Amino acid sequence: SADCNGDGIVDYGQILDGTVVDLDQDGVPDECVAPTADVCPNGCEYSNIDDAIAAADDGDTILVGPGTYTGAGNVVFNASGKDLAIIGIAGADQTIYDGENQRACAWVHDNSGKIVTFVGLTFRNGLGKSSIPGSMNGGGLSVWKDSHVVVRECRFESNHAPYDGGAMWVRDRSSAIIESCTFIDNTSGNVGGGIRARGESTCAEDDSTVVIRDTIFEANENPINFYHGGTPSAAPSHLIERCVFIDNTEPFDDAPSDEYGMIRFGSCNPGESILRNCIIVHDPADGFAISADQNGPPGDAAGYRRNLFLGSLSPTDVRGDITDLGENIFGTEADRLADCDADGIIDAIAILDGLVDDCNGNLIADDCELNATYAASEPGTPAGPTDYVTFDVSSLPDARDTVSIE
């Protein structure tokens, strides 16, 4: 009668008909059995990730148990040379790779187009070193030379690079897909304290591409900086969507860096780069919001669409070769906290998501204005031409009855 997954069907019957898998034939569906870690501080087959990577074949998955892992030399671990997945089975909060402010957390380089997937890991206190041959500058994760990574549900915290790419450095015909991650308090001595991506020295070369979705950037220096990025394609070369940027800064004093802003699209083909459905909160005193500049042959501008900018911003805080594709909202710092209906969702975000209406574009939900107007001006005299009044017609006896509005 066991039903471990609570779907109302006996486990044994589902195993027999193939609905669920029971590879070890112990009578318990595999989905109900906690995975066994390959790597953990004590009691597993491996106590460090490098040994597990060395023993893995292409296509393998390495499961990492809870713990804080450190290393020696220039990097905590090197995941180069394999096509594999590295998964923290307890999630990023409990699976931490710590560079101890002495070394980088992870490298993937010269990977011949193979993909390394990271899930549920924290990269913390990594220190990149510009003196290392190649482009292994990133403090958290460096992806270099024909290498590709997928990074999901990971956390990059307090990493630093003396040059570029405090949390992540992507370079030379490489790519990164970043989803549902958090970047917090990452810095660099030059640009891209969060993520720095660039290609070869000229746009004639194939360049690096980054896609970022559902990710939070908080308190980073120049959180995203793309340069010589984006091989021509039918899809955006750089895509940032459904992300949140809050309290990030651009602390650089040199003139070129002053032009970059919080998010920079410096692409050979900026017209294929898009920022959409994001929330950007910052003080203009810390630098402007977005910039785009073209490093290659003339082409279309990068674009931004349906974003919410909060913090005394205006469209002038978006500069360079970038096109307003519409539906962007600019609001004040006060709008960041407003929740007029007390539903736990900031009004401006609810408006952006289409959960509530804002017909007059003032970042106040129409329902809240209607209710406030009706309560304050019974029986419903509008205060001005942009005011709204609600009418209760539930007591009208006939559908053909009308209400006159003066």
Short mmCIF file of C-alpha atoms in Angstrom, two decimals:
data_model
loop_
_atom_site.label_atom_id
_atom_site.label_comp_id
_atom_site.label_asym_id
_atom_site.label_seq_id
_atom_site.Cartn_x
_atom_site.Cartn_y
_atom_site.Cartn_z
CA SER A 1 0.00 0.00 0.00
CA ALA A 2 3.06 2.29 0.01
CA ASP A 3 2.61 5.52 -1.94
CA CYS A 4 5.81 7.46 -1.33
CA ASN A 5 5.13 10.23 -3.83
CA GLY A 6 1.54 10.78 -2.64
CA ASP A 7 -0.03 10.54 -6.08
CA GLY A 8 -2.77 8.17 -4.93
CA ILE A 9 -1.35 5.16 -6.77
CA VAL A 10 0.44 2.29 -5.03
CA ASP A 11 4.20 2.39 -5.72
CA TYR A 12 4.48 -1.32 -6.60
CA GLY A 13 1.87 -1.03 -9.33
CA GLN A 14 3.62 1.98 -10.87
CA ILE A 15 6.95 0.16 -10.83
CA LEU A 16 5.38 -2.81 -12.63
CA ASP A 17 3.73 -0.72 -15.34
CA GLY A 18 6.81 1.46 -15.83
CA THR A 19 5.21 4.69 -14.67
CA VAL A 20 8.07 5.18 -12.18
CA VAL A 21 11.66 3.95 -12.20
CA ASP A 22 13.22 1.59 -9.63
CA LEU A 23 16.73 0.95 -10.94
CA ASP A 24 18.02 -0.79 -7.79
CA GLN A 25 14.85 -2.96 -7.61
CA ASP A 26 14.30 -2.33 -3.92
CA GLY A 27 10.56 -1.72 -4.37
CA VAL A 28 10.88 2.02 -3.75
CA PRO A 29 10.64 4.45 -6.68
CA ASP A 30 13.98 6.16 -7.29
CA GLU A 31 12.30 9.58 -7.09
CA CYS A 32 11.51 8.89 -3.43
CA VAL A 33 15.09 8.03 -2.47
CA ALA A 34 17.44 10.83 -1.50
CA PRO A 35 20.44 10.90 -3.86
CA THR A 36 23.77 9.69 -2.52
CA ALA A 37 26.57 12.22 -2.80
CA ASP A 38 29.70 11.38 -4.75
CA VAL A 39 31.64 14.14 -3.01
CA CYS A 40 31.38 15.17 0.65
CA PRO A 41 33.76 16.15 3.46
CA ASN A 42 33.63 12.66 5.01
CA GLY A 43 32.24 9.23 4.12
CA CYS A 44 31.80 9.59 0.34
CA GLU A 45 33.80 8.10 -2.50
CA TYR A 46 35.56 11.45 -2.98
CA SER A 47 36.38 14.18 -0.50
CA ASN A 48 37.23 16.76 -3.15
CA ILE A 49 35.68 17.63 -6.48
CA ASP A 50 38.92 17.44 -8.50
CA ASP A 51 39.25 13.70 -7.90
CA ALA A 52 35.63 13.16 -8.91
CA ILE A 53 36.14 15.18 -12.11
CA ALA A 54 39.29 13.23 -12.96
CA ALA A 55 37.39 9.93 -12.65
CA ALA A 56 34.29 11.11 -14.57
CA ASP A 57 33.48 10.36 -18.19
CA ASP A 58 31.74 12.71 -20.60
CA GLY A 59 28.04 12.87 -19.77
CA ASP A 60 28.48 12.00 -16.08
CA THR A 61 26.81 13.82 -13.19
CA ILE A 62 28.75 14.49 -9.99
CA LEU A 63 26.61 14.94 -6.87
CA VAL A 64 28.15 17.11 -4.18
CA GLY A 65 27.01 16.84 -0.57
CA PRO A 66 26.62 19.69 1.92
CA GLY A 67 29.81 21.32 3.12
CA THR A 68 32.28 24.15 2.63
CA TYR A 69 35.06 23.16 0.26
CA THR A 70 38.38 24.96 -0.07
CA GLY A 71 41.48 24.27 -2.11
CA ALA A 72 45.10 25.14 -2.78
CA GLY A 73 47.03 26.95 -5.49
CA ASN A 74 45.25 29.27 -7.91
CA VAL A 75 41.80 27.65 -7.96
CA VAL A 76 39.58 25.50 -5.73
CA PHE A 77 38.65 23.21 -8.62
CA ASN A 78 39.13 22.91 -12.37
CA ALA A 79 36.21 21.43 -14.33
CA SER A 80 37.93 21.61 -17.72
CA GLY A 81 38.17 18.78 -20.22
CA LYS A 82 34.82 17.10 -19.61
CA ASP A 83 31.17 17.33 -20.60
CA LEU A 84 29.48 16.89 -17.22
CA ALA A 85 27.13 18.23 -14.56
CA ILE A 86 28.11 19.19 -11.01
CA ILE A 87 25.11 19.39 -8.68
CA GLY A 88 24.86 20.37 -5.03
CA ILE A 89 22.20 18.03 -3.72
CA ALA A 90 21.40 20.25 -0.72
CA GLY A 91 21.36 23.46 -2.75
CA ALA A 92 23.57 26.54 -2.85
CA ASP A 93 22.98 27.51 0.78
CA GLN A 94 24.67 24.33 1.97
CA THR A 95 27.14 23.56 -0.83
CA ILE A 96 29.87 26.18 -0.82
CA TYR A 97 33.13 26.52 -2.72
CA ASP A 98 35.20 29.11 -0.87
CA GLY A 99 38.32 30.70 -2.37
CA GLU A 100 39.24 32.16 1.03
CA ASN A 101 40.19 35.42 -0.74
CA GLN A 102 43.31 33.64 -1.99
CA ARG A 103 42.26 31.82 -5.15
CA ALA A 104 39.49 31.52 -7.72
CA CYS A 105 36.61 29.14 -7.07
CA ALA A 106 36.34 27.35 -10.43
CA TRP A 107 37.71 27.22 -13.98
CA VAL A 108 36.41 25.82 -17.26
CA HIS A 109 38.82 26.40 -20.14
CA ASP A 110 39.95 24.95 -23.49
CA ASN A 111 36.92 22.66 -23.36
CA SER A 112 36.55 22.04 -27.13
CA GLY A 113 32.90 23.07 -27.11
CA LYS A 114 31.89 20.75 -24.28
CA ILE A 115 29.32 21.92 -21.72
CA VAL A 116 29.71 21.96 -17.95
CA THR A 117 26.52 22.44 -15.93
CA PHE A 118 26.60 23.78 -12.37
CA VAL A 119 23.48 23.53 -10.18
CA GLY A 120 22.94 24.43 -6.53
CA LEU A 121 26.44 25.68 -5.66
CA THR A 122 27.81 28.79 -3.95
CA PHE A 123 31.02 30.40 -5.25
CA ARG A 124 32.29 32.59 -2.43
CA ASN A 125 35.35 34.70 -1.61
CA GLY A 126 37.03 33.84 -4.91
CA LEU A 127 40.03 35.87 -6.01
CA GLY A 128 41.01 36.03 -9.66
CA LYS A 129 44.63 36.62 -10.62
CA SER A 130 45.50 38.53 -13.79
CA SER A 131 49.01 37.08 -13.69
CA ILE A 132 47.74 33.61 -14.63
CA PRO A 133 48.39 32.71 -18.32
CA GLY A 134 45.30 32.89 -20.50
CA SER A 135 42.17 34.63 -19.35
CA MET A 136 41.44 33.02 -16.00
CA ASN A 137 40.74 36.37 -14.37
CA GLY A 138 37.35 35.66 -12.77
CA GLY A 139 37.16 35.39 -9.01
CA GLY A 140 34.15 33.07 -8.90
CA LEU A 141 34.10 31.24 -12.25
CA SER A 142 36.23 31.68 -15.39
CA VAL A 143 34.98 30.31 -18.71
CA TRP A 144 37.59 30.62 -21.43
CA LYS A 145 38.40 29.49 -24.94
CA ASP A 146 35.72 27.35 -26.62
CA SER A 147 34.04 26.49 -23.34
CA HIS A 148 30.36 26.56 -22.43
CA VAL A 149 28.59 26.52 -19.09
CA VAL A 150 25.04 26.34 -17.79
CA VAL A 151 24.68 27.79 -14.29
CA ARG A 152 21.42 27.29 -12.41
CA GLU A 153 20.32 28.07 -8.85
CA CYS A 154 23.83 29.12 -7.87
CA ARG A 155 25.07 31.96 -5.70
CA PHE A 156 28.10 34.18 -6.35
CA GLU A 157 29.06 36.13 -3.26
CA SER A 158 31.98 38.41 -2.31
CA ASN A 159 34.23 37.43 -5.22
CA HIS A 160 36.85 39.80 -6.60
CA ALA A 161 39.03 40.13 -9.67
CA PRO A 162 41.91 42.61 -9.83
CA TYR A 163 41.11 43.14 -13.51
CA ASP A 164 37.70 42.02 -14.92
CA GLY A 165 34.94 39.61 -13.96
CA GLY A 166 34.69 39.56 -10.18
CA ALA A 167 32.08 36.81 -10.07
CA MET A 168 32.28 35.44 -13.61
CA TRP A 169 34.56 35.92 -16.63
CA VAL A 170 33.47 34.58 -20.04
CA ARG A 171 35.89 34.95 -22.96
CA ASP A 172 36.98 33.83 -26.42
CA ARG A 173 34.29 31.88 -28.25
CA SER A 174 32.67 30.77 -25.01
CA SER A 175 29.13 31.05 -23.68
CA ALA A 176 27.16 31.02 -20.45
CA ILE A 177 23.49 30.42 -19.70
CA ILE A 178 22.71 31.71 -16.21
CA GLU A 179 19.30 31.00 -14.66
CA SER A 180 17.77 31.56 -11.22
CA CYS A 181 21.05 32.65 -9.62
CA THR A 182 22.10 35.37 -7.17
CA PHE A 183 25.09 37.70 -7.53
CA ILE A 184 25.81 39.74 -4.42
CA ASP A 185 28.70 41.98 -3.35
CA ASN A 186 31.08 41.06 -6.19
CA THR A 187 33.78 43.52 -7.24
CA SER A 188 36.60 44.05 -9.72
CA GLY A 189 39.52 46.38 -10.19
CA ASN A 190 38.36 47.36 -13.67
CA VAL A 191 34.88 46.48 -14.97
CA GLY A 192 32.28 43.75 -14.67
CA GLY A 193 32.30 43.14 -10.94
CA GLY A 194 29.40 40.75 -11.51
CA ILE A 195 29.87 39.33 -15.02
CA ARG A 196 32.37 40.33 -17.68
CA ALA A 197 32.11 38.79 -21.14
CA ARG A 198 34.18 39.53 -24.19
CA GLY A 199 35.46 37.93 -27.35
CA GLU A 200 38.77 37.98 -29.12
CA SER A 201 40.53 41.26 -29.79
CA THR A 202 38.52 42.03 -32.93
CA CYS A 203 34.97 41.60 -34.12
CA ALA A 204 36.26 39.44 -36.96
CA GLU A 205 36.48 36.62 -34.46
CA ASP A 206 33.57 34.64 -33.09
CA ASP A 207 32.67 36.14 -29.74
CA SER A 208 31.25 35.13 -26.40
CA THR A 209 27.52 35.05 -25.71
CA VAL A 210 25.70 35.28 -22.39
CA VAL A 211 22.03 34.62 -21.57
CA ILE A 212 20.79 35.59 -18.09
CA ARG A 213 17.29 34.81 -16.78
CA ASP A 214 15.47 35.09 -13.43
CA THR A 215 18.60 36.25 -11.60
CA ILE A 216 19.21 38.79 -8.83
CA PHE A 217 22.13 41.24 -8.84
CA GLU A 218 22.59 43.11 -5.57
CA ALA A 219 25.39 45.41 -4.35
CA ASN A 220 27.83 44.54 -7.14
CA GLU A 221 30.24 46.93 -8.83
CA ASN A 222 29.26 47.35 -12.51
CA PRO A 223 27.25 44.11 -12.39
CA ILE A 224 27.28 43.33 -16.13
CA ASN A 225 29.78 44.40 -18.76
CA PHE A 226 29.82 42.91 -22.27
CA TYR A 227 32.56 43.81 -24.75
CA HIS A 228 33.18 42.47 -28.25
CA GLY A 229 30.35 40.08 -27.52
CA GLY A 230 27.82 38.44 -29.72
CA THR A 231 28.26 36.35 -32.80
CA PRO A 232 25.60 37.28 -35.40
CA SER A 233 22.60 35.00 -35.07
CA ALA A 234 18.83 34.96 -35.38
CA ALA A 235 18.50 35.17 -31.59
CA PRO A 236 19.81 37.91 -29.27
CA SER A 237 23.54 37.58 -28.79
CA HIS A 238 23.20 38.75 -25.21
CA LEU A 239 19.85 38.33 -23.48
CA ILE A 240 18.97 39.57 -19.99
CA GLU A 241 15.38 38.91 -18.95
CA ARG A 242 13.28 38.72 -15.78
CA CYS A 243 16.21 39.86 -13.64
CA VAL A 244 16.35 42.20 -10.64
CA PHE A 245 19.13 44.76 -10.11
CA ILE A 246 19.22 46.56 -6.78
CA ASP A 247 21.78 48.84 -5.10
CA ASN A 248 24.56 48.10 -7.59
CA THR A 249 27.21 50.75 -8.26
CA GLU A 250 29.71 51.85 -10.85
CA PRO A 251 32.66 53.12 -8.79
CA PHE A 252 35.17 53.58 -11.58
CA ASP A 253 36.64 57.05 -12.00
CA ASP A 254 38.45 56.74 -15.32
CA ALA A 255 36.67 58.33 -18.25
CA PRO A 256 35.97 55.18 -20.33
CA SER A 257 34.36 53.40 -17.41
CA ASP A 258 32.19 56.43 -16.67
CA GLU A 259 30.34 55.62 -19.88
CA TYR A 260 29.38 52.06 -18.95
CA GLY A 261 26.56 52.33 -16.41
CA MET A 262 25.15 49.44 -14.40
CA ILE A 263 24.63 47.27 -17.48
CA ARG A 264 26.76 47.63 -20.58
CA PHE A 265 26.13 46.12 -24.00
CA GLY A 266 29.42 46.61 -25.83
CA SER A 267 28.78 44.26 -28.70
CA CYS A 268 30.02 43.70 -32.22
CA ASN A 269 26.34 43.33 -33.07
CA PRO A 270 24.46 45.22 -30.35
CA GLY A 271 21.21 45.02 -32.30
CA GLU A 272 20.99 41.38 -31.27
CA SER A 273 21.25 42.18 -27.53
CA ILE A 274 18.12 42.65 -25.45
CA LEU A 275 17.24 43.70 -21.88
CA ARG A 276 13.60 42.91 -21.11
CA ASN A 277 11.16 42.37 -18.27
CA CYS A 278 13.71 43.39 -15.65
CA ILE A 279 13.58 45.59 -12.54
CA ILE A 280 16.44 48.05 -12.06
CA VAL A 281 16.68 50.01 -8.79
CA HIS A 282 19.59 52.39 -8.30
CA ASP A 283 20.64 55.92 -7.44
CA PRO A 284 21.76 57.94 -10.49
CA ALA A 285 24.60 59.26 -8.32
CA ASP A 286 26.11 55.78 -8.66
CA GLY A 287 26.19 56.03 -12.45
CA PHE A 288 23.47 55.69 -15.07
CA ALA A 289 21.48 52.54 -15.72
CA ILE A 290 22.32 51.09 -19.13
CA SER A 291 24.71 51.85 -21.94
CA ALA A 292 25.43 50.32 -25.31
CA ASP A 293 28.26 50.97 -27.72
CA GLN A 294 29.12 49.36 -30.99
CA ASN A 295 32.57 47.85 -31.38
CA GLY A 296 32.17 46.50 -34.88
CA PRO A 297 30.65 47.41 -38.24
CA PRO A 298 27.56 49.66 -38.20
CA GLY A 299 24.38 47.85 -37.27
CA ASP A 300 21.19 48.16 -35.29
CA ALA A 301 21.20 49.34 -31.71
CA ALA A 302 20.69 47.05 -28.74
CA GLY A 303 17.19 47.20 -27.28
CA TYR A 304 15.35 47.34 -23.97
CA ARG A 305 11.68 46.58 -23.49
CA ARG A 306 9.15 46.34 -20.67
CA ASN A 307 11.55 47.08 -17.83
CA LEU A 308 10.84 48.83 -14.56
CA PHE A 309 13.38 51.49 -13.50
CA LEU A 310 13.05 52.72 -9.90
CA GLY A 311 15.07 55.30 -8.02
CA SER A 312 14.60 58.85 -9.39
CA LEU A 313 15.43 57.65 -12.89
CA SER A 314 14.45 58.98 -16.27
CA PRO A 315 15.06 57.79 -19.83
CA THR A 316 18.20 59.98 -19.88
CA ASP A 317 19.83 57.37 -17.65
CA VAL A 318 19.87 55.00 -20.64
CA ARG A 319 22.58 56.00 -23.09
CA GLY A 320 24.35 55.05 -26.27
CA ASP A 321 23.40 52.71 -29.12
CA ILE A 322 20.34 51.27 -27.44
CA THR A 323 16.71 51.55 -28.53
CA ASP A 324 13.65 51.97 -26.32
CA LEU A 325 11.39 49.21 -27.64
CA GLY A 326 8.46 50.36 -25.52
CA GLU A 327 6.55 49.60 -22.31
CA ASN A 328 9.42 50.71 -20.05
CA ILE A 329 8.40 52.37 -16.78
CA PHE A 330 10.46 54.98 -14.91
CA GLY A 331 9.62 55.68 -11.28
CA THR A 332 11.05 57.11 -8.07
CA GLU A 333 12.65 55.51 -5.04
CA ALA A 334 9.32 55.81 -3.19
CA ASP A 335 7.70 53.63 -5.85
CA ARG A 336 10.06 50.83 -4.85
CA LEU A 337 8.21 50.38 -1.55
CA ALA A 338 4.60 51.16 -2.46
CA ASP A 339 2.10 48.33 -1.87
CA CYS A 340 -1.27 50.05 -1.72
CA ASP A 341 -3.34 46.87 -1.55
CA ALA A 342 -1.02 45.19 1.00
CA ASP A 343 -0.81 41.99 -1.02
CA GLY A 344 2.94 41.64 -0.51
CA ILE A 345 3.72 42.58 -4.13
CA ILE A 346 5.22 46.00 -4.85
CA ASP A 347 2.66 47.96 -6.90
CA ALA A 348 5.11 48.83 -9.66
CA ILE A 349 6.09 45.20 -10.07
CA ALA A 350 2.45 44.09 -10.14
CA ILE A 351 1.80 46.68 -12.85
CA LEU A 352 4.79 45.51 -14.88
CA ASP A 353 3.65 41.90 -14.56
CA GLY A 354 0.15 42.80 -15.70
CA LEU A 355 -1.43 41.69 -12.41
CA VAL A 356 -3.13 45.07 -11.96
CA ASP A 357 -4.01 47.99 -14.25
CA ASP A 358 -2.46 51.45 -14.27
CA CYS A 359 -4.37 53.33 -16.96
CA ASN A 360 -2.86 56.75 -16.25
CA GLY A 361 0.72 55.46 -15.89
CA ASN A 362 1.44 56.90 -12.45
CA LEU A 363 2.63 53.56 -10.93
CA ILE A 364 -0.41 53.37 -8.63
CA ALA A 365 -2.80 50.49 -9.20
CA ASP A 366 -6.12 51.73 -10.56
CA ASP A 367 -8.03 49.68 -7.98
CA CYS A 368 -6.32 51.62 -5.18
CA GLU A 369 -7.07 54.98 -6.77
CA LEU A 370 -10.70 54.04 -7.42
CA ASN A 371 -11.26 52.90 -3.86
CA ALA A 372 -9.53 55.93 -2.37
CA THR A 373 -11.47 58.36 -4.56
CA TYR A 374 -14.82 56.78 -3.78
CA ALA A 375 -14.16 56.72 -0.03
CA ALA A 376 -12.95 60.33 0.07
CA SER A 377 -15.53 61.94 -2.17
CA GLU A 378 -18.88 60.23 -1.53
CA PRO A 379 -21.12 60.18 -3.49
CA GLY A 380 -18.38 60.17 -6.09
CA THR A 381 -17.36 63.60 -7.35
CA PRO A 382 -14.03 63.34 -9.21
CA ALA A 383 -11.30 65.61 -7.93
CA GLY A 384 -9.86 66.32 -11.36
CA PRO A 385 -9.71 65.21 -15.00
CA THR A 386 -7.40 62.27 -14.23
CA ASP A 387 -9.42 61.10 -11.23
CA TYR A 388 -11.63 58.00 -11.23
CA VAL A 389 -14.96 57.21 -9.60
CA THR A 390 -16.52 53.81 -9.03
CA PHE A 391 -20.26 53.15 -9.25
CA ASP A 392 -22.14 50.38 -7.49
CA VAL A 393 -24.78 49.27 -9.99
CA SER A 394 -25.66 45.99 -8.28
CA SER A 395 -28.92 47.46 -6.97
CA LEU A 396 -30.22 48.54 -10.37
CA PRO A 397 -33.35 46.48 -11.11
CA ASP A 398 -32.95 46.15 -14.83
CA ALA A 399 -30.03 45.59 -17.15
CA ARG A 400 -31.44 48.34 -19.35
CA ASP A 401 -31.06 50.95 -16.60
CA THR A 402 -28.36 53.55 -17.09
CA VAL A 403 -26.09 55.69 -14.94
CA SER A 404 -25.54 59.30 -15.98
CA ILE A 405 -22.08 60.76 -15.52
CA GLU A 406 -21.57 64.53 -15.61
#
